[in-house]
XYZ file of N, CA and C in Angstrom:
405
model
N -25.271 30.021 14.146
C -25.207 28.954 13.159
C -23.777 28.568 12.833
N -22.859 29.531 12.931
C -21.454 29.251 12.621
C -20.840 28.223 13.554
N -21.215 28.287 14.843
C -20.675 27.333 15.808
C -21.167 25.913 15.512
N -22.432 25.801 15.139
C -22.998 24.498 14.799
C -22.281 23.923 13.580
N -22.045 24.750 12.579
C -21.323 24.311 11.380
C -19.926 23.829 11.713
N -19.227 24.607 12.563
C -17.874 24.209 12.969
C -17.889 22.859 13.696
N -18.856 22.689 14.584
C -18.959 21.417 15.318
C -19.243 20.259 14.374
N -20.154 20.472 13.439
C -20.458 19.418 12.468
C -19.251 19.093 11.600
N -18.510 20.122 11.208
C -17.318 19.907 10.395
C -16.255 19.160 11.200
N -16.074 19.540 12.455
C -15.115 18.843 13.314
C -15.527 17.387 13.501
N -16.810 17.161 13.749
C -17.315 15.799 13.906
C -17.091 14.991 12.632
N -17.369 15.583 11.494
C -17.178 14.904 10.214
C -15.721 14.533 10.004
N -14.812 15.475 10.268
C -13.381 15.177 10.124
C -12.943 14.092 11.103
N -13.451 14.155 12.322
C -13.089 13.145 13.320
C -13.589 11.764 12.898
N -14.786 11.704 12.354
C -15.310 10.414 11.916
C -14.579 9.895 10.669
N -14.160 10.808 9.792
C -13.339 10.379 8.651
C -12.004 9.823 9.134
N -11.401 10.509 10.095
C -10.149 10.025 10.690
C -10.366 8.663 11.336
N -11.451 8.525 12.068
C -11.763 7.255 12.718
C -12.010 6.158 11.688
N -12.612 6.524 10.564
C -12.862 5.540 9.509
C -11.571 5.033 8.897
N -10.640 5.942 8.659
C -9.330 5.525 8.142
C -8.646 4.612 9.159
N -8.668 5.028 10.425
C -8.054 4.218 11.480
C -8.746 2.867 11.601
N -10.067 2.851 11.488
C -10.805 1.590 11.541
C -10.432 0.682 10.379
N -10.211 1.286 9.217
C -9.740 0.499 8.079
C -8.423 -0.199 8.395
N -7.532 0.524 9.044
C -6.249 -0.064 9.447
C -6.485 -1.179 10.465
N -7.360 -0.909 11.448
C -7.664 -1.912 12.478
C -8.219 -3.179 11.840
N -9.235 -3.024 11.006
C -9.877 -4.187 10.400
C -8.919 -4.919 9.470
N -8.181 -4.179 8.658
C -7.241 -4.813 7.736
C -6.243 -5.680 8.495
N -5.621 -5.094 9.510
C -4.621 -5.831 10.278
C -5.242 -7.050 10.971
N -6.368 -6.833 11.640
C -6.997 -7.920 12.390
C -7.444 -9.057 11.477
N -8.095 -8.709 10.377
C -8.619 -9.739 9.475
C -7.487 -10.481 8.775
N -6.519 -9.756 8.255
C -5.410 -10.408 7.555
C -4.629 -11.318 8.503
N -4.301 -10.803 9.686
C -3.544 -11.617 10.637
C -4.339 -12.822 11.131
N -5.662 -12.676 11.253
C -6.495 -13.797 11.702
C -6.655 -14.842 10.615
N -7.087 -14.409 9.435
C -7.446 -15.371 8.402
C -6.263 -15.913 7.609
N -5.084 -15.348 7.769
C -3.885 -15.959 7.193
C -3.245 -16.921 8.189
N -3.771 -16.921 9.405
C -3.264 -17.835 10.418
C -2.010 -17.356 11.122
N -1.630 -16.095 10.902
C -0.434 -15.552 11.545
C -0.634 -15.475 13.062
N -1.830 -15.012 13.473
C -2.142 -14.891 14.902
C -3.574 -15.347 15.142
N -3.864 -15.840 16.343
C -5.269 -16.091 16.693
C -6.038 -14.776 16.738
N -7.369 -14.819 16.579
C -8.148 -13.582 16.471
C -7.944 -12.646 17.657
N -7.734 -13.153 18.844
C -7.531 -12.292 20.011
C -6.293 -11.422 19.888
N -5.179 -12.032 19.525
C -3.932 -11.278 19.377
C -3.949 -10.401 18.125
N -4.520 -10.919 17.052
C -4.619 -10.138 15.817
C -5.452 -8.890 16.039
N -6.500 -9.018 16.803
C -7.363 -7.882 17.099
C -6.603 -6.811 17.886
N -5.812 -7.222 18.858
C -5.047 -6.267 19.665
C -4.001 -5.554 18.806
N -3.324 -6.274 17.917
C -2.361 -5.645 17.008
C -3.073 -4.636 16.106
N -4.241 -5.006 15.612
C -5.014 -4.098 14.770
C -5.435 -2.844 15.505
N -5.906 -2.997 16.739
C -6.349 -1.853 17.535
C -5.174 -0.907 17.812
N -4.022 -1.461 18.107
C -2.836 -0.629 18.359
C -2.443 0.154 17.104
N -2.464 -0.490 15.963
C -2.124 0.173 14.702
C -3.125 1.275 14.371
N -4.386 1.007 14.578
C -5.426 1.999 14.318
C -5.347 3.182 15.264
N -5.004 2.938 16.517
C -4.864 4.027 17.485
C -3.785 5.009 17.086
N -2.664 4.491 16.663
C -1.567 5.357 16.210
C -1.972 6.143 14.962
N -2.620 5.483 14.040
C -3.094 6.143 12.819
C -4.057 7.278 13.156
N -5.017 7.012 14.041
C -6.005 8.014 14.417
C -5.368 9.217 15.103
N -4.421 8.985 15.995
C -3.760 10.089 16.688
C -3.041 11.006 15.708
N -2.302 10.417 14.802
C -1.534 11.223 13.834
C -2.470 12.058 12.964
N -3.537 11.467 12.477
C -4.491 12.218 11.648
C -5.178 13.307 12.475
N -5.613 12.963 13.682
C -6.313 13.947 14.519
C -5.440 15.142 14.863
N -4.218 14.901 15.242
C -3.358 16.002 15.680
C -2.990 16.918 14.505
N -2.936 16.371 13.296
C -2.532 17.174 12.137
C -3.692 17.815 11.389
N -4.848 17.149 11.355
C -5.911 17.627 10.477
C -7.260 17.889 11.145
N -7.541 17.280 12.266
C -8.883 17.382 12.834
C -8.957 18.427 13.938
N -8.197 18.232 14.989
C -8.268 19.106 16.158
C -7.018 19.974 16.214
N -6.945 20.954 15.364
C -5.762 21.809 15.305
C -5.898 22.976 16.280
N -4.790 23.596 16.582
C -4.749 24.793 17.431
C -5.387 24.599 18.797
N -4.978 23.544 19.505
C -5.521 23.302 20.833
C -4.781 24.117 21.892
N -3.587 24.585 21.566
C -2.786 25.301 22.543
C -2.018 24.365 23.469
N -2.078 23.083 23.206
C -1.380 22.090 24.027
C -0.169 21.564 23.265
N 0.842 21.201 24.025
C 2.026 20.614 23.431
C 1.791 19.173 23.011
N 2.670 18.681 22.171
C 2.548 17.314 21.670
C 2.573 16.271 22.765
N 3.425 16.475 23.776
C 3.510 15.500 24.876
C 2.193 15.438 25.655
N 1.611 16.597 25.924
C 0.338 16.640 26.646
C -0.760 15.947 25.846
N -0.824 16.242 24.555
C -1.818 15.601 23.703
C -1.599 14.088 23.655
N -0.356 13.685 23.533
C -0.046 12.254 23.452
C -0.444 11.526 24.731
N -0.170 12.132 25.880
C -0.513 11.486 27.146
C -2.029 11.388 27.322
N -2.736 12.462 26.971
C -4.194 12.419 27.061
C -4.770 11.391 26.087
N -4.230 11.402 24.872
C -4.716 10.448 23.874
C -4.434 9.018 24.322
N -3.269 8.804 24.908
C -2.906 7.474 25.380
C -3.915 6.958 26.410
N -4.359 7.829 27.293
C -5.372 7.424 28.284
C -6.669 6.988 27.602
N -7.152 7.800 26.668
C -8.397 7.464 25.966
C -8.199 6.247 25.079
N -7.079 6.197 24.402
C -6.800 5.069 23.512
C -6.711 3.762 24.294
N -6.126 3.804 25.476
C -6.042 2.599 26.304
C -7.444 2.098 26.656
N -8.307 3.021 27.058
C -9.688 2.641 27.329
C -10.371 2.092 26.091
N -10.124 2.729 24.961
C -10.700 2.281 23.701
C -10.189 0.890 23.328
N -8.896 0.670 23.516
C -8.316 -0.638 23.189
C -8.921 -1.724 24.081
N -9.102 -1.400 25.353
C -9.699 -2.376 26.267
C -11.143 -2.683 25.848
N -11.897 -1.621 25.535
C -13.285 -1.829 25.117
C -13.373 -2.544 23.774
N -12.580 -2.105 22.791
C -12.604 -2.744 21.472
C -12.039 -4.160 21.523
N -10.844 -4.273 22.056
C -10.188 -5.586 22.093
C -10.910 -6.557 22.995
N -11.139 -6.127 24.236
C -11.803 -7.009 25.187
C -13.235 -7.306 24.805
N -13.956 -6.265 24.367
C -15.346 -6.457 23.964
C -15.479 -7.380 22.767
N -14.622 -7.184 21.776
C -14.660 -8.037 20.588
C -14.286 -9.474 20.934
N -13.220 -9.625 21.708
C -12.789 -10.977 22.067
C -13.846 -11.701 22.894
N -14.409 -11.016 23.882
C -15.417 -11.625 24.743
C -16.677 -11.980 23.955
N -17.186 -11.016 23.194
C -18.417 -11.268 22.451
C -18.210 -12.337 21.366
N -17.041 -12.326 20.714
C -16.753 -13.361 19.715
C -16.768 -14.736 20.375
N -16.160 -14.828 21.533
C -16.131 -16.091 22.263
C -17.548 -16.510 22.683
N -18.338 -15.535 23.158
C -19.684 -15.844 23.629
C -20.624 -16.313 22.518
N -20.456 -15.749 21.314
C -21.377 -16.115 20.226
C -20.893 -17.292 19.387
N -19.755 -17.839 19.705
C -19.370 -19.065 19.003
C -18.064 -19.034 18.252
N -17.262 -18.000 18.388
C -15.926 -18.035 17.819
C -15.745 -17.298 16.514
N -14.703 -17.698 15.840
C -14.149 -16.992 14.685
C -15.155 -16.710 13.569
N -16.136 -17.547 13.384
C -17.073 -17.341 12.275
C -17.899 -16.060 12.426
N -18.012 -15.522 13.646
C -18.757 -14.286 13.885
C -17.850 -13.090 14.151
N -16.569 -13.275 14.027
C -15.573 -12.271 14.391
C -15.813 -10.918 13.711
N -16.014 -10.888 12.410
C -16.146 -9.625 11.675
C -17.430 -8.884 12.080
N -18.528 -9.599 12.218
C -19.791 -8.958 12.614
C -19.666 -8.365 14.015
N -19.107 -9.138 14.924
C -18.924 -8.663 16.300
C -17.999 -7.461 16.312
N -16.912 -7.529 15.563
C -15.935 -6.431 15.523
C -16.600 -5.146 15.039
N -17.441 -5.242 14.022
C -18.163 -4.068 13.509
C -19.075 -3.475 14.579
N -19.836 -4.297 15.231
C -20.773 -3.838 16.256
C -20.032 -3.141 17.405
N -18.999 -3.759 17.905
C -18.232 -3.176 19.014
C -17.562 -1.877 18.567
N -16.989 -1.854 17.375
C -16.285 -0.664 16.884
C -17.209 0.552 16.791
N -18.410 0.363 16.290
C -19.358 1.473 16.172
C -19.766 1.985 17.555
N -20.054 1.079 18.456
C -20.450 1.488 19.809
C -19.343 2.268 20.507
N -18.122 1.778 20.438
C -17.000 2.439 21.103
C -16.705 3.790 20.443
N -16.797 3.865 19.131
C -16.498 5.114 18.416
C -17.449 6.243 18.826
N -18.743 5.968 18.832
C -19.715 7.020 19.093
C -19.942 7.301 20.573
N -19.790 6.303 21.399
C -20.109 6.474 22.825
C -18.888 6.742 23.702
N -17.700 6.495 23.199
C -16.510 6.640 24.025
C -15.449 7.525 23.359
N -14.994 7.143 22.182
C -13.857 7.835 21.554
C -14.119 9.302 21.232
N -15.135 9.565 20.414
C -15.358 10.954 20.010
C -15.646 11.865 21.194
N -16.551 11.499 22.090
C -16.811 12.422 23.212
C -15.554 12.741 24.035
N -14.726 11.756 24.297
C -13.529 12.014 25.099
C -12.446 12.756 24.312
N -12.312 12.444 23.042
C -11.315 13.169 22.246
C -11.708 14.627 22.092
N -12.950 14.882 21.813
C -13.421 16.258 21.619
C -13.431 17.050 22.919
N -13.889 16.420 23.978
C -14.081 17.140 25.226
C -12.888 17.178 26.156
N -11.906 16.272 25.956
C -10.785 16.241 26.892
C -9.415 16.232 26.198
N -9.209 15.329 25.287
C -7.880 15.201 24.665
C -7.536 16.454 23.863
N -8.394 16.830 22.937
C -8.081 17.904 22.009
C -8.858 19.196 22.299
N -9.395 19.347 23.509
C -10.097 20.600 23.788
C -9.084 21.743 23.880
N -9.539 22.913 23.577
C -8.641 24.085 23.586
C -8.218 24.407 25.008
N -6.943 24.642 25.158
C -6.395 25.010 26.472
C -6.854 26.421 26.805
N -7.369 26.597 28.028
C -7.878 27.927 28.388
C -6.805 28.791 29.025
């Protein structure tokens, strides 16, 4: 039972970290889009980049501690997963927003894509590859 508890606690911390990072992503994307600073495509990419950095810092300090890996190794692994995540989040949001009619659906599409990428891509790869304990 202890292992299950640890896994649930790790998952909970990872999702809290992802939620904070998502807040940064959404804040940046929405503010930059609706203030007219950037078109939604570019604003979304800036938001995703900001959220990725936020998530890495929180994860390395509070979520996946004592991996036995150096910071450079963790950063390179995270960069690989984050790049895939950025492509899926940014590209998926931009494509789906364009397909459903543009800016008026941007926030709904962004939410849908973010949840799918978080549960099906980010957490499994971060837990199983980026921050797994070095043997």
